[in-house]
Coordinates of C-alpha atoms in Angstrom, one line a residue:
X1 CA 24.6 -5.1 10.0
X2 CA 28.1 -4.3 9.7
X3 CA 28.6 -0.3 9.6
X4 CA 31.1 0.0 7.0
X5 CA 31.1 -1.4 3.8
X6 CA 32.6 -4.9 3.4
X7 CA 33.9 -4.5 -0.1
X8 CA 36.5 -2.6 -0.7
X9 CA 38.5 -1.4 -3.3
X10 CA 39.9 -5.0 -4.6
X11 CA 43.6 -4.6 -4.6
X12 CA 46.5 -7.0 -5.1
X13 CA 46.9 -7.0 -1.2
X14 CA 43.4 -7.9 -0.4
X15 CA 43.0 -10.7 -2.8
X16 CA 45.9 -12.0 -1.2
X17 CA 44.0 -11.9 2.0
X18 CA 41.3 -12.8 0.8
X19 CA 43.1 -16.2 -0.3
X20 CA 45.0 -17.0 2.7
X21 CA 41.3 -16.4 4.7
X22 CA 39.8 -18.9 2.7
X23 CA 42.7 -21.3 3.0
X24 CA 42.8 -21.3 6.3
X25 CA 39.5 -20.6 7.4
X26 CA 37.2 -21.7 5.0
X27 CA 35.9 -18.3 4.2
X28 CA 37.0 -14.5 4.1
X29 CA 37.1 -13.4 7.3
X30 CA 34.8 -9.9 8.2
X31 CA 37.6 -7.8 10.0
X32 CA 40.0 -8.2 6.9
X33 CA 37.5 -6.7 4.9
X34 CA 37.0 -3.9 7.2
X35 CA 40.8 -3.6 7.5
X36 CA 41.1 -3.5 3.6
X37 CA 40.0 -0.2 3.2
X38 CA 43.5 1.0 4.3
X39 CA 46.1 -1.3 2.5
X40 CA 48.7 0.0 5.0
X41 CA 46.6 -1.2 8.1
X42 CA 45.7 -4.3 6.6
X43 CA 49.2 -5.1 5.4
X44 CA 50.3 -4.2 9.3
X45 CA 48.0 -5.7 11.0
X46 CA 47.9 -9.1 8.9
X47 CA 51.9 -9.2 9.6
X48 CA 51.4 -9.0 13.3
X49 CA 48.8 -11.3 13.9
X50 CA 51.5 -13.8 11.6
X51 CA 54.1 -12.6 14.3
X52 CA 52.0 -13.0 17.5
X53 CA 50.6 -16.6 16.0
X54 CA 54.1 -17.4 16.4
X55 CA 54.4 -16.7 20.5
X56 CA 54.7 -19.8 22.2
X57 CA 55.5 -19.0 26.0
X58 CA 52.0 -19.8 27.5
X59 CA 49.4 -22.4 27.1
X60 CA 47.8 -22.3 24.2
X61 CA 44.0 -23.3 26.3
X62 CA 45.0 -20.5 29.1
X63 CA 45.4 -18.2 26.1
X64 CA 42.4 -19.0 24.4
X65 CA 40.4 -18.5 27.8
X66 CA 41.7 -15.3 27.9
X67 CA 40.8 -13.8 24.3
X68 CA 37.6 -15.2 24.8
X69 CA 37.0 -14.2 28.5
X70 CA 37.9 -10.7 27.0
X71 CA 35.9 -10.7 24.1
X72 CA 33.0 -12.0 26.0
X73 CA 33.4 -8.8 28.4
X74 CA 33.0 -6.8 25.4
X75 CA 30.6 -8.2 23.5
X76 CA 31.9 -8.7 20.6
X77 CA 29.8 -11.0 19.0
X78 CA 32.3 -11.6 15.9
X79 CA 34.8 -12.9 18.5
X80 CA 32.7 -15.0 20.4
X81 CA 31.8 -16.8 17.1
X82 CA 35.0 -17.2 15.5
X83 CA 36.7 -18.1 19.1
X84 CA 34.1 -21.3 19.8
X85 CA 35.2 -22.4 16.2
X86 CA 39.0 -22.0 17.0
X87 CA 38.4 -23.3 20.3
X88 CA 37.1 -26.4 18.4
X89 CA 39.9 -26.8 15.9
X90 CA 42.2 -26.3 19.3
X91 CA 40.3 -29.7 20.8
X92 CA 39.7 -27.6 23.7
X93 CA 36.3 -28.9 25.6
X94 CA 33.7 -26.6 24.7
X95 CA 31.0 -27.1 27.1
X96 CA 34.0 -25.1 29.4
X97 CA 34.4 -22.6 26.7
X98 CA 31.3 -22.3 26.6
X99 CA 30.7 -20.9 30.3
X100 CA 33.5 -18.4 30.0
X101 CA 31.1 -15.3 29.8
X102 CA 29.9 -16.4 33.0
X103 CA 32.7 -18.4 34.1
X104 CA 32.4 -16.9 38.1
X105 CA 28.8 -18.9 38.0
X106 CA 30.7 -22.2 36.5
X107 CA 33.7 -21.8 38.9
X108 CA 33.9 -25.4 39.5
X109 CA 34.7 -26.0 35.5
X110 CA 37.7 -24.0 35.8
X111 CA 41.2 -24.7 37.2
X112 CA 42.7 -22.0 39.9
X113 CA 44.9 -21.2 37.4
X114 CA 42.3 -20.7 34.8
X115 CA 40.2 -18.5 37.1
X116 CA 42.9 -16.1 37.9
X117 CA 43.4 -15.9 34.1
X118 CA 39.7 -14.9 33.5
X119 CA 39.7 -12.5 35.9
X120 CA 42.5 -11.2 34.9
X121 CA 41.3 -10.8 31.2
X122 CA 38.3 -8.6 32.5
X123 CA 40.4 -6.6 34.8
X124 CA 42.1 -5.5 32.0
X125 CA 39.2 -5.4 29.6
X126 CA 37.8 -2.8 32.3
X127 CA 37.5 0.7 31.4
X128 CA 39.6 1.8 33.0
X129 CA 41.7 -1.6 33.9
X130 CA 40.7 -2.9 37.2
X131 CA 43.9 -4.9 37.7
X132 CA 45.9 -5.3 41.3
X133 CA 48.8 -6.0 42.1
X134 CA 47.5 -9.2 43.8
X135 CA 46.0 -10.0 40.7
X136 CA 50.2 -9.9 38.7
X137 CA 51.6 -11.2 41.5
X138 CA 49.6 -14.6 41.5
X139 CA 49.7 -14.9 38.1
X140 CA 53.5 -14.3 37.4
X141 CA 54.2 -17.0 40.8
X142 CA 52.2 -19.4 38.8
X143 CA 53.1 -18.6 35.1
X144 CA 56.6 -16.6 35.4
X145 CA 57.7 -13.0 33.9
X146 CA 57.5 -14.3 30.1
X147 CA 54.1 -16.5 29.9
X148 CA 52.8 -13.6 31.7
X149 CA 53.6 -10.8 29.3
X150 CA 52.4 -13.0 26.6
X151 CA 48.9 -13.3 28.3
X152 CA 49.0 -9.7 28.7
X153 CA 50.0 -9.0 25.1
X154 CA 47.3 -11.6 23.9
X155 CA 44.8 -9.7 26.1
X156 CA 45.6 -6.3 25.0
X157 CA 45.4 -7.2 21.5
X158 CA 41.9 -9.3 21.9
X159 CA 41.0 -5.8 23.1
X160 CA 42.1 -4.2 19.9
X161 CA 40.5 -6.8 18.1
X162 CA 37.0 -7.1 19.8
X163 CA 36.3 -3.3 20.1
X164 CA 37.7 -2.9 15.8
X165 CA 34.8 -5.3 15.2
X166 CA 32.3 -4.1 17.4
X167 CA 32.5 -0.3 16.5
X168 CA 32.6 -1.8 12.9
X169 CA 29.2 -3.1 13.7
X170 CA 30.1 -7.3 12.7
X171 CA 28.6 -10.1 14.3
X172 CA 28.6 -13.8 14.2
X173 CA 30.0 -14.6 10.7
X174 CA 28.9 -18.6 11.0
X175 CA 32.1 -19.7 12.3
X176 CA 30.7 -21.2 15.2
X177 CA 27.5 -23.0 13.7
X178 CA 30.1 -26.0 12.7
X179 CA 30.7 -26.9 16.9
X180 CA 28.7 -28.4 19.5
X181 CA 28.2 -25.0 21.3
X182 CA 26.7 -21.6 19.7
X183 CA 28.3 -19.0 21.1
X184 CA 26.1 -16.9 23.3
X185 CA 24.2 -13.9 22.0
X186 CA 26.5 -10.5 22.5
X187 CA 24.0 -8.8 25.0
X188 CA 24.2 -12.3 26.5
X189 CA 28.2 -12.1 27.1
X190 CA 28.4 -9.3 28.7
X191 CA 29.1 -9.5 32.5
X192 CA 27.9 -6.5 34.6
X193 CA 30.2 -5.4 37.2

């Protein structure tokens, strides 16, 4: 049960959202609603997700692995659901997506590459960050400078995102019932270290 209410005051601004969400989602999205109680947040916040949807330098599967391998270390049950849905609309497999919250048991699923961008989501995940300098130099040898900020960027804000919606109290919204794969339970996603 979500821990805010999730109707707001119904301004110009969130009907808008509310709009786009359904056009391009299929329903009004949880975290907008939440959002929607500040129209300044919401009106930032839906701008930069527009900006950062625009970010191009890295691979748009290594990225996903990444927001969900953070969101999985979370928990963020919200995420998990809406990220097997994009994952679908992305044609990415999702038997593979769906052994990212335990990816280090399915190691043979994932590319090098794709393991040192798990691993690289949950170091930064950590509280505190648990990154090394190992860790940045293998990945910028393999992606260079720029793919790499992006997949720090995109990590960072799937951090942002996941923790919003968790303190907010949202879970799975029924993105994910239209795939293959269910997403995995929130106390199921979470990796101990």
């Amino acid at each position: 049960m979500a821990r805010i209410s999730l109707t707001p005051r119904r301004t110009p601004l969130l009907r808008l959202a509310e709009w786009y969400s359904r056009r391009r989602y299929g329903k009004v999205m949880q975290p907008g609603l939440v959002y929607a109680h500040n129209p300044r947040v919401l009106r930032d916040y839906f701008a930069f997700e527009r900006r950062v949807a625009r970010w191009r330098g890295l691979d748009p599967a290594l990225k996903h692995l990444a927001v969900m391998a953070a969101s999985a270390r979370i928990g963020c049950a919200w995420c998990m659901d809406f990220g097997y849905w994009e994952a679908d609309r992305l044609g990415l497999p999702l038997e593979k997506v769906g052994k990212v919250p335990a990816w280090r048991e399915h190691q043979e699923a994932f590319t090098r590459l794709e393991r040192l961008v798990l691993a690289y989501a949950e170091a930064m995940t950590d509280t505190p960050p648990s990154v090394t300098d190992d860790a940045v130099r293998e990945l910028v040898a393999e992606l260079g400078e720029p793919a790499f900020v992006e997949l720090t960027a995109m990590v960072a804000l799937e951090n942002l995102r996941s923790r919003v919606n968790s303190a907010a109290g949202l879970t799975s919204q029924g993105f994910s019932d239209s795939c293959a794969i269910p997403p995995r339970a929130a106390a199921d996603t979470r990796e101990t270290a």
